[in-house]
CSV table of C-alpha atoms and ligand atoms in Angstrom, one decimal:
chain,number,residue,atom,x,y,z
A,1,UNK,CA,32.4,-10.5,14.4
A,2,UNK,CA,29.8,-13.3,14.1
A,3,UNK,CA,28.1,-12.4,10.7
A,4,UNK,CA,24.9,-14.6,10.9
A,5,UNK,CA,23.9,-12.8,14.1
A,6,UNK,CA,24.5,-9.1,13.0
A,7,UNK,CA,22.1,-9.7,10.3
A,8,UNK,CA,19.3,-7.8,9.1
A,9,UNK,CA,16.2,-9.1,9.9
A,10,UNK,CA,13.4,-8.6,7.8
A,11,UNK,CA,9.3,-7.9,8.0
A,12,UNK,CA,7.1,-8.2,4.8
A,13,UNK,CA,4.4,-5.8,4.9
A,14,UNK,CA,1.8,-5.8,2.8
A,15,UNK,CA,-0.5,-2.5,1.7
A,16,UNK,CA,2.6,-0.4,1.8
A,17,UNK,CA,0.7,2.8,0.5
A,18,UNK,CA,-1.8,2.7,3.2
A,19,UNK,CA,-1.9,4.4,6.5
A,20,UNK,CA,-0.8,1.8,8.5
A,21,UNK,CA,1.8,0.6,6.0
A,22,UNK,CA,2.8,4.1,5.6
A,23,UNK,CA,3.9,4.9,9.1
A,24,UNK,CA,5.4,1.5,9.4
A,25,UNK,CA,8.0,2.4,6.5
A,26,UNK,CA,8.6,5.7,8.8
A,27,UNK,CA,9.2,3.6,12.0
A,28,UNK,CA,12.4,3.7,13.2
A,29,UNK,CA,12.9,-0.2,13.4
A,30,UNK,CA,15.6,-1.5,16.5
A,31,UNK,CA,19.0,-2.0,14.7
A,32,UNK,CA,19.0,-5.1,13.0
A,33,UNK,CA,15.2,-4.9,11.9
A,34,UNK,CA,14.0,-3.7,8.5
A,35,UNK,CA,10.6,-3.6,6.9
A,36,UNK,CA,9.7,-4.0,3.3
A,37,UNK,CA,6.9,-3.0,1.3
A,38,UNK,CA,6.6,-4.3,-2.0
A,39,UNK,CA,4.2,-2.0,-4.7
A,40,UNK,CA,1.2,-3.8,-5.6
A,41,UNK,CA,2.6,-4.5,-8.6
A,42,UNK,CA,4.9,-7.2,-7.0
A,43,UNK,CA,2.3,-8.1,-4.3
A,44,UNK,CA,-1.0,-8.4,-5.3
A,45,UNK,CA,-3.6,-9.6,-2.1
A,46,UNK,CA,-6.0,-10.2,-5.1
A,47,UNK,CA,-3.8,-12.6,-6.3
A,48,UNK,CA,-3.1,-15.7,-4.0
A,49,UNK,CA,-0.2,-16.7,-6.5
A,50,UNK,CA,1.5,-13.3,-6.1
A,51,UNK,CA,1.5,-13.8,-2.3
A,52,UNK,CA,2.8,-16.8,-2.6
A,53,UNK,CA,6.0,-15.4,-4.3
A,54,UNK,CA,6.5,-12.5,-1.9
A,55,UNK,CA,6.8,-14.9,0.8
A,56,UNK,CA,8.7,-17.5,-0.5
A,57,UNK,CA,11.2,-14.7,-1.9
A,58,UNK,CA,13.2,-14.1,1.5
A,59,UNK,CA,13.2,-15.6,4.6
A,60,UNK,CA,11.1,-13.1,6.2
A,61,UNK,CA,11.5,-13.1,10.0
A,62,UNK,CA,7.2,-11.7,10.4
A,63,UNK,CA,4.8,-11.1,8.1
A,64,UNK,CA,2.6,-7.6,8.9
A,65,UNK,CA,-0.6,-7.7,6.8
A,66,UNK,CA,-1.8,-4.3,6.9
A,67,UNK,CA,-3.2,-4.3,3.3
A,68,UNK,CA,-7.1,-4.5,3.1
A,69,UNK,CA,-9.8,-3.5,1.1
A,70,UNK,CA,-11.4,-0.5,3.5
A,71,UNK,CA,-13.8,1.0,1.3
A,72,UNK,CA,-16.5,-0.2,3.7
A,73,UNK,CA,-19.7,1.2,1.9
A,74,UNK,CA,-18.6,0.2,-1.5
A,75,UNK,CA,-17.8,-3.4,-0.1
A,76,UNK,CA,-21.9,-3.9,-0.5
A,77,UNK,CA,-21.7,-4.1,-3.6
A,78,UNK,CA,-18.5,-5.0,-4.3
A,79,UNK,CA,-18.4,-8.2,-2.2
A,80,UNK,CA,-15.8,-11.0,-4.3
A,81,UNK,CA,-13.2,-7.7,-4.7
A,82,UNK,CA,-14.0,-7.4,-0.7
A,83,UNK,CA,-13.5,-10.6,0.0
A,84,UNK,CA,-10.7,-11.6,-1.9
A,85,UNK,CA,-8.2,-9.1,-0.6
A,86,UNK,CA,-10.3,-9.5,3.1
A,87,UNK,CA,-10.8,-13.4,3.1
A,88,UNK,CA,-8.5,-14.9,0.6
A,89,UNK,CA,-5.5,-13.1,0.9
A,90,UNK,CA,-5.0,-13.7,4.5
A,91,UNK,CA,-6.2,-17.1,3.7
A,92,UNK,CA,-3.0,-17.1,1.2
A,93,UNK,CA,-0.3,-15.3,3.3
A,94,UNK,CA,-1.4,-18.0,6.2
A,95,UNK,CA,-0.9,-21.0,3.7
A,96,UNK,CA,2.8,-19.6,2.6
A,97,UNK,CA,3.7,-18.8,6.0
A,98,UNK,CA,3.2,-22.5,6.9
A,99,UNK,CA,4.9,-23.6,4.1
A,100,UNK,CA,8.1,-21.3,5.0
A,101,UNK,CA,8.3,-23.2,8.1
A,102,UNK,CA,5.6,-21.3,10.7
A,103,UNK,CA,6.4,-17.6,10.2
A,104,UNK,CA,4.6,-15.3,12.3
A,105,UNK,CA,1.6,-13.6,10.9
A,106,UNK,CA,0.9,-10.1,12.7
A,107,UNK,CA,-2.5,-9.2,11.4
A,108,UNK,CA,-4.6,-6.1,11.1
A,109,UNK,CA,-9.0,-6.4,11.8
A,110,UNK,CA,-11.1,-4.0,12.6
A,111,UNK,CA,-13.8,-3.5,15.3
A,112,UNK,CA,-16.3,-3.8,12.4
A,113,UNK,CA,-16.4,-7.2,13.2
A,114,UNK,CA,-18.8,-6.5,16.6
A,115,UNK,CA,-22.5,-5.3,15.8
A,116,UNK,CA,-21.7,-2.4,18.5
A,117,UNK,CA,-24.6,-3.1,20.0
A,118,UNK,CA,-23.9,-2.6,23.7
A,119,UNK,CA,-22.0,0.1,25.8
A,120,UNK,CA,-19.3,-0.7,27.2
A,121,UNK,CA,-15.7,-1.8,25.5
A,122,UNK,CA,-15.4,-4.6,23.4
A,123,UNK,CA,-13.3,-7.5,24.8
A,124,UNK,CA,-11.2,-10.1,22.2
A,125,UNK,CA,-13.3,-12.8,23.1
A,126,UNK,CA,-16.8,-11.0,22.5
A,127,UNK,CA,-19.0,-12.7,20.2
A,128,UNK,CA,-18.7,-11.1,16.4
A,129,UNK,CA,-21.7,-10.6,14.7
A,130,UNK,CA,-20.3,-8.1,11.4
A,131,UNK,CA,-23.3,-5.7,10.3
A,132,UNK,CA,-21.7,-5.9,7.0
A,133,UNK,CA,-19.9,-7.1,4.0
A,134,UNK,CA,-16.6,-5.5,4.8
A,135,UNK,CA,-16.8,-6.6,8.4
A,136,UNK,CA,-17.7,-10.4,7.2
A,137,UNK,CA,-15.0,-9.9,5.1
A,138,UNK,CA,-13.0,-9.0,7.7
A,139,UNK,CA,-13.8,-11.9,10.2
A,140,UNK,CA,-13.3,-14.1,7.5
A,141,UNK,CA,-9.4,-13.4,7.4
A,142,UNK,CA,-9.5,-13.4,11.0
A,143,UNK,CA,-10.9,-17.3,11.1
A,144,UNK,CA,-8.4,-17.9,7.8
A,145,UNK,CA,-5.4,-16.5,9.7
A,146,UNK,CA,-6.3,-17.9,13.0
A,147,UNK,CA,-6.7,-21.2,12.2
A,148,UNK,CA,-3.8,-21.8,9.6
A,149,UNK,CA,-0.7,-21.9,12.2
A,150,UNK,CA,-0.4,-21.2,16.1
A,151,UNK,CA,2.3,-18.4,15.3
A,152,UNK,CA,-0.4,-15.3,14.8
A,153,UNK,CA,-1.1,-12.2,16.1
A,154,UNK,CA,-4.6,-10.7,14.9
A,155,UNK,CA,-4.7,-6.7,16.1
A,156,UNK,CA,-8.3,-5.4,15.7
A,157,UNK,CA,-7.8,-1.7,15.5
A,158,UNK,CA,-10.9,1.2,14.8
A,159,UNK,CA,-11.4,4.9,13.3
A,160,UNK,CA,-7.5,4.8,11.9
A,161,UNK,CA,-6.3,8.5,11.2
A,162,UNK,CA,-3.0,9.9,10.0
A,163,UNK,CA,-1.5,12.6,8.5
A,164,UNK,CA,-1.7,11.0,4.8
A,165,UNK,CA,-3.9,8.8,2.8
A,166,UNK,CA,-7.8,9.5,3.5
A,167,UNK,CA,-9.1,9.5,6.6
A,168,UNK,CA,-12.0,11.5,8.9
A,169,UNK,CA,-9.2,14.1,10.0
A,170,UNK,CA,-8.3,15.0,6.7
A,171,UNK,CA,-12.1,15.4,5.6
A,172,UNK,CA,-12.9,17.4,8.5
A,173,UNK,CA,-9.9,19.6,7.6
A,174,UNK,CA,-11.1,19.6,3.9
A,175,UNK,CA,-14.6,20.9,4.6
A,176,UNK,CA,-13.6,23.2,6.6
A,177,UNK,CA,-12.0,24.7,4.8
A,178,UNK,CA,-15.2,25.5,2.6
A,179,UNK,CA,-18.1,25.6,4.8
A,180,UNK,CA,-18.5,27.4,8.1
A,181,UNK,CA,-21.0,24.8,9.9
A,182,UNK,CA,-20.4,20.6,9.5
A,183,UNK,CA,-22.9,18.2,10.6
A,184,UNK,CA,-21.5,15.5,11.9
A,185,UNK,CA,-22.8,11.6,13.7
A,186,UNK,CA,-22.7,11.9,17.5
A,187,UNK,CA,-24.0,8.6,18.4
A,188,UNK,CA,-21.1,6.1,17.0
A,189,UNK,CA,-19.2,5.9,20.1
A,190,UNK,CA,-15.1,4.7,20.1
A,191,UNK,CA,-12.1,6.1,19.6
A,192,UNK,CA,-9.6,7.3,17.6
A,193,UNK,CA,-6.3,5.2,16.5
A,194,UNK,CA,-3.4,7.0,15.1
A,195,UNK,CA,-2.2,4.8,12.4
A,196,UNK,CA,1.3,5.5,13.7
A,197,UNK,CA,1.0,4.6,17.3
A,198,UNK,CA,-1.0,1.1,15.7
A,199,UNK,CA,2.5,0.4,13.4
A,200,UNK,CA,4.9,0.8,16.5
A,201,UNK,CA,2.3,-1.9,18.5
A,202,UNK,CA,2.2,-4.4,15.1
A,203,UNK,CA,6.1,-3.9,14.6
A,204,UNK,CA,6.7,-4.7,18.5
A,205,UNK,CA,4.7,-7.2,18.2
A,206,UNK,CA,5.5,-9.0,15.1
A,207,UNK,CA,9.7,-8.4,15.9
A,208,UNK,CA,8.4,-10.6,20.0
A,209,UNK,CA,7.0,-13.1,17.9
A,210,UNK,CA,9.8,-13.3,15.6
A,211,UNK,CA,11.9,-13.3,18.7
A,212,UNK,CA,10.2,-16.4,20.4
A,213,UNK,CA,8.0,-19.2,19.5
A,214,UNK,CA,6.2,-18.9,23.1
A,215,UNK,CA,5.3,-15.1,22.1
A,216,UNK,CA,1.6,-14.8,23.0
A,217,UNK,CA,-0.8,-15.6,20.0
A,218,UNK,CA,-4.6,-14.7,19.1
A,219,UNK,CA,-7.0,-11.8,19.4
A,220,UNK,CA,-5.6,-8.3,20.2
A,221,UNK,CA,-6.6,-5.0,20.1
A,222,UNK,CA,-5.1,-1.4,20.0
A,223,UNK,CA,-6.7,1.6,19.8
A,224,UNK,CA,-6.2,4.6,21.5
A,225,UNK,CA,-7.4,5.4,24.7
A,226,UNK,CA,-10.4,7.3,25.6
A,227,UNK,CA,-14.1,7.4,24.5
A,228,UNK,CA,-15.3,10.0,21.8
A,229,UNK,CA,-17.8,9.9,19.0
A,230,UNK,CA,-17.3,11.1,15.5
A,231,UNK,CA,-18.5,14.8,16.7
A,232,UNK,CA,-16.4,14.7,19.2
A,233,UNK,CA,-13.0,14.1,16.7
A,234,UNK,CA,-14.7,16.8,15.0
A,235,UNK,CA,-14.9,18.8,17.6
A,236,UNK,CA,-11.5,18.4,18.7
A,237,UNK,CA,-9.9,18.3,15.3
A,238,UNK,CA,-11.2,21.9,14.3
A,239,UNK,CA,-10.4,23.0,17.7
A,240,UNK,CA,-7.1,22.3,17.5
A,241,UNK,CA,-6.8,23.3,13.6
A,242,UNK,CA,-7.9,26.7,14.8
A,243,UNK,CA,-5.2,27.1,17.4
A,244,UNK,CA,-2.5,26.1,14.2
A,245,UNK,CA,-4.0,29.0,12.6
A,246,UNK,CA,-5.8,26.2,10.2
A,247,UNK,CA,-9.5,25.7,9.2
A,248,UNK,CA,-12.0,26.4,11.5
A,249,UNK,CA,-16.4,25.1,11.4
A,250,UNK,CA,-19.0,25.1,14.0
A,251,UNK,CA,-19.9,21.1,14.5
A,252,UNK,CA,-23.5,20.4,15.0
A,253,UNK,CA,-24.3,17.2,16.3
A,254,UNK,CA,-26.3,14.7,13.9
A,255,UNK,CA,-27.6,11.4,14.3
A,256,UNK,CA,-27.1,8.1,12.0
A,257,UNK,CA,-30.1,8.1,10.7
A,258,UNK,CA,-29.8,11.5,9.1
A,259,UNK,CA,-26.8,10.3,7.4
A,260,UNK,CA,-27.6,7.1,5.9
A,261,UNK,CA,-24.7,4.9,4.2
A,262,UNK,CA,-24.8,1.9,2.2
A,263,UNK,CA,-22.9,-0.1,5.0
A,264,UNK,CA,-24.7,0.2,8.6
A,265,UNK,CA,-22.0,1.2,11.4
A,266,UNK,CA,-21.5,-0.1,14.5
A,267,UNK,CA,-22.9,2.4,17.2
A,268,UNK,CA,-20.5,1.4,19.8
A,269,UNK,CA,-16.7,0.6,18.4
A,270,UNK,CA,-15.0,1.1,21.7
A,271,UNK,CA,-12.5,-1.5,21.9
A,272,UNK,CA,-10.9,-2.9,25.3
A,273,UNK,CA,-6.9,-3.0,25.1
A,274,UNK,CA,-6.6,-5.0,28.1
A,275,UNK,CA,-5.0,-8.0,26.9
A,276,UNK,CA,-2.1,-6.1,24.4
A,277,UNK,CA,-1.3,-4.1,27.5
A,278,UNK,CA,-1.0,-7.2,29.6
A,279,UNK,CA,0.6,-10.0,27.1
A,280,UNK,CA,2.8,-7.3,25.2
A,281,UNK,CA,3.1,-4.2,27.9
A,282,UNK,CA,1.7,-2.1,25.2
A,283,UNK,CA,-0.2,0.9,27.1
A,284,UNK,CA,-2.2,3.2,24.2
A,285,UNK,CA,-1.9,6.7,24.9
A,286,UNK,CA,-5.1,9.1,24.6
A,287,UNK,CA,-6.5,10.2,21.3
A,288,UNK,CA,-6.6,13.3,21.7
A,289,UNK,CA,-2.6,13.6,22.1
A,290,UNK,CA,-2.3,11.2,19.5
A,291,UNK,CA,-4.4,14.0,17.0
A,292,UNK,CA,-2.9,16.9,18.3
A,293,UNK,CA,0.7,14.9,16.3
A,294,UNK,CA,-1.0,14.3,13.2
A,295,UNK,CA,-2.0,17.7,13.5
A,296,UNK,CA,0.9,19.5,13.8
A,297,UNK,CA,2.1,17.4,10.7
A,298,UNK,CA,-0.7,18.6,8.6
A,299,UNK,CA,-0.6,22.1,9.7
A,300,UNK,CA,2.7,22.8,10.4
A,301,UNK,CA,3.6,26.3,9.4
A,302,UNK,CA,5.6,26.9,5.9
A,303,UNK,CA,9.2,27.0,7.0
A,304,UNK,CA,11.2,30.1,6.6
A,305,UNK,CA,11.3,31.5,2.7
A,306,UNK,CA,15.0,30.7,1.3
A,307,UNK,CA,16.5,32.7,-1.2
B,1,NAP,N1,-9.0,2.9,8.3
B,1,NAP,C1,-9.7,2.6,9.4
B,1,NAP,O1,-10.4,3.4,10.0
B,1,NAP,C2,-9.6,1.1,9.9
B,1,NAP,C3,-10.4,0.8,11.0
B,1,NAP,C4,-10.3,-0.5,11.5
B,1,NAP,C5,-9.4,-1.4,10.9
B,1,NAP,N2,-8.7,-1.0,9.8
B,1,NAP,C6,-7.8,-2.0,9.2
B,1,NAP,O2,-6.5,-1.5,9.3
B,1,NAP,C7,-5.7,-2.0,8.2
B,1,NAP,C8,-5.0,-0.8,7.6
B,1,NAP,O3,-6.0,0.1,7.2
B,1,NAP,P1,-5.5,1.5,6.5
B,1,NAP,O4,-6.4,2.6,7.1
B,1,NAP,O5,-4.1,1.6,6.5
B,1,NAP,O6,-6.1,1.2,5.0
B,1,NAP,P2,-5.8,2.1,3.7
B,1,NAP,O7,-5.1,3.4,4.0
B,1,NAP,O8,-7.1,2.0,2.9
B,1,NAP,O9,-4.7,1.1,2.9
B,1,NAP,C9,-5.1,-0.1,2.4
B,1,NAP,C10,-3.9,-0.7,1.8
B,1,NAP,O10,-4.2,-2.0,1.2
B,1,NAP,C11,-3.7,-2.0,-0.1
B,1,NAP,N3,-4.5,-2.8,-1.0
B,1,NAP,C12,-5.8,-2.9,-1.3
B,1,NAP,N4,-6.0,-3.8,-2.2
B,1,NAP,C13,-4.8,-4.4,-2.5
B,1,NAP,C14,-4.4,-5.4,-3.4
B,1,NAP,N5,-5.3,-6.1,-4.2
B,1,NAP,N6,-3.1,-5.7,-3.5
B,1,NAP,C15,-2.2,-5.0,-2.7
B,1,NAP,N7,-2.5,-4.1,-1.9
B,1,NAP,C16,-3.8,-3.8,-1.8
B,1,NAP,C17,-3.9,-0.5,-0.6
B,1,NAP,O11,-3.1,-0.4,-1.8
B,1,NAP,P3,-3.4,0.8,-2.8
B,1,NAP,O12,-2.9,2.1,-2.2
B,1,NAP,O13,-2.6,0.4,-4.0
B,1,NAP,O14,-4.9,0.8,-3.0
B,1,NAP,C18,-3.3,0.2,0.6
B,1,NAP,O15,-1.9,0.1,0.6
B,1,NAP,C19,-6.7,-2.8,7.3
B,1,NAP,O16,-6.6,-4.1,7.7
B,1,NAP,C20,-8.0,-2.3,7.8
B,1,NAP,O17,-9.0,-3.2,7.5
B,1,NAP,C21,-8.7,0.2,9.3
């Protein structure tokens, strides 16, 4: 047996705890693939020195940078924390990566880099405008990322939901369980992306890349398909709660202005999937079956009592 090519091959991820790193740890790799997390403790994206060691401590086949700072309102007025762990740390991964010899980079943006200011999808190669500090953040790691080595795949993803960590689902869930009517913003249009459908797309894509040097590189994005607004994941979520016998609200519909944030929102964060789908074959399936998983994870019934 030839032992070189039986080898593992191995994907750093960073922001292991998060949703995305989550389900990416759950994947079930193709034999021969394995991805590791390291704790924040041993790789720190606010510290460029840290994320130097992690990638010069194996030779990593991909890199998966799903680690971010996502508290987008306190990012106002958080803005070096923001953009150290937005700007810098991709900015840091991309400079080790080239220094290990060109390894691929697949990383994760967000749709907060549009102003969502018009109605139809977003394509890769829109203008950006951010609206805010986390999305300037955000399109900072893009350019740092981008322009470091050819070898990079940057996946814009939006309104990421799983069955862990803290996300709109889980809120909706949460409140209902308490009140009996939520009010919740009708006019931010997009859809939803199940953080676990987003890690199989970012661990096919990072494992091509891996694979071969002519992989396709730049601007992605994956989302799932289907336009909604936040009252309509409402909507659907309590919908489908109450069928699991779970919590159950009336949703009235609000509008942005009657709940102000500190970060302003983009009103349309419908992203086009086109190109993944075409460069990668990767065809999102619709939110709504997407949810109705997640769902069933949170609400699945207690097993049967043992003795
Ligand atoms: N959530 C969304 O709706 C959404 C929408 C668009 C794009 N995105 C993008 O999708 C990606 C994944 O998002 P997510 O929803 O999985 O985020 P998340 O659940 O908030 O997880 C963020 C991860 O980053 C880690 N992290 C933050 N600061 C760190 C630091 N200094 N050192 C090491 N790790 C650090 C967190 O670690 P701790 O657990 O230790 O804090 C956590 O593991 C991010 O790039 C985000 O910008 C998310």
């Amino acid at each position: 047996m030839d032992g070189a090519s039986t080898a593992t091959r191995e994907i750093l991820v960073t922001g292991g705890s998060g949703q995305v790193g989550t389900e990416l740890q759950r994947l079930a790799m193709p034999p021969g693939w394995r991805i590791v997390a390291p704790p924040r403790g041993e790789l720190d994206l606010a510290d460029p020195r840290s994320i130097a060691a992690a990638v010069r401590a194996r030779p990593w086949a991909a890199i998966i940078n799903a680690g971010a700072y996502t508290a987008v309102d306190q990012a106002e007025s958080d803005v070096v924390a923001a953009w150290q762990v937005n700007a810098m740390a991709p900015a840091a991964l991309a400079a080790a990566a080239t220094e290990a010899g060109g390894i691929p980079i697949v990383h994760v943006s967000t749709d907060y880099v549009f102003p969502g200011d018009r109605a139809v999808a977003w394509e890769v190669d829109d203008p950006v405008a951010p609206l805010g500090v986390y999305g300037a953040s955000k399109l900072a790691g893009e350019l740092a990322i981008g322009t470091a080595q050819p070898r990079h795949a940057i996946v814009r993803t939006a309104w990421v939901v799983s069955a862990h960590g803290r996300n709109f689902v889980k809120t909706m869930l949460r409140l209902a369980a308490d009140r009996d009517v939520l009010r919740v913003v009708a006019d931010q249009h997009g859809s939803l992306t199940a953080a676990a459908d987003l890690a199989a797309a970012l661990a096919a894509v990072a494992i091509r890349m891996a694979q071969d040097d002519g992989a396709p590189a730049g601007i992605f994005h994956f989302a799932n398909q289907g336009p909604t607004t936040w009252h309509g994941v409402a909507e659907a979520v309590l919908k489908e709660s109450a069928a699991r016998g779970g919590p159950s609200a009336q949703v009235l519909p609000i509008s942005s202005a009657e709940y102000p944030t500190p970060a302003r929102r983009p009103a349309n964060s419908l992203l086009s999937t086109a190109r993944i789908t075409r460069d990668y074959g990767i065809a999102p399936r619709p939110w709504q079956i997407a949810l109705n998983e997640i769902l069933d994870e949170l609400l699945a019934a207690p097993g049967p009592a043992t003795a």
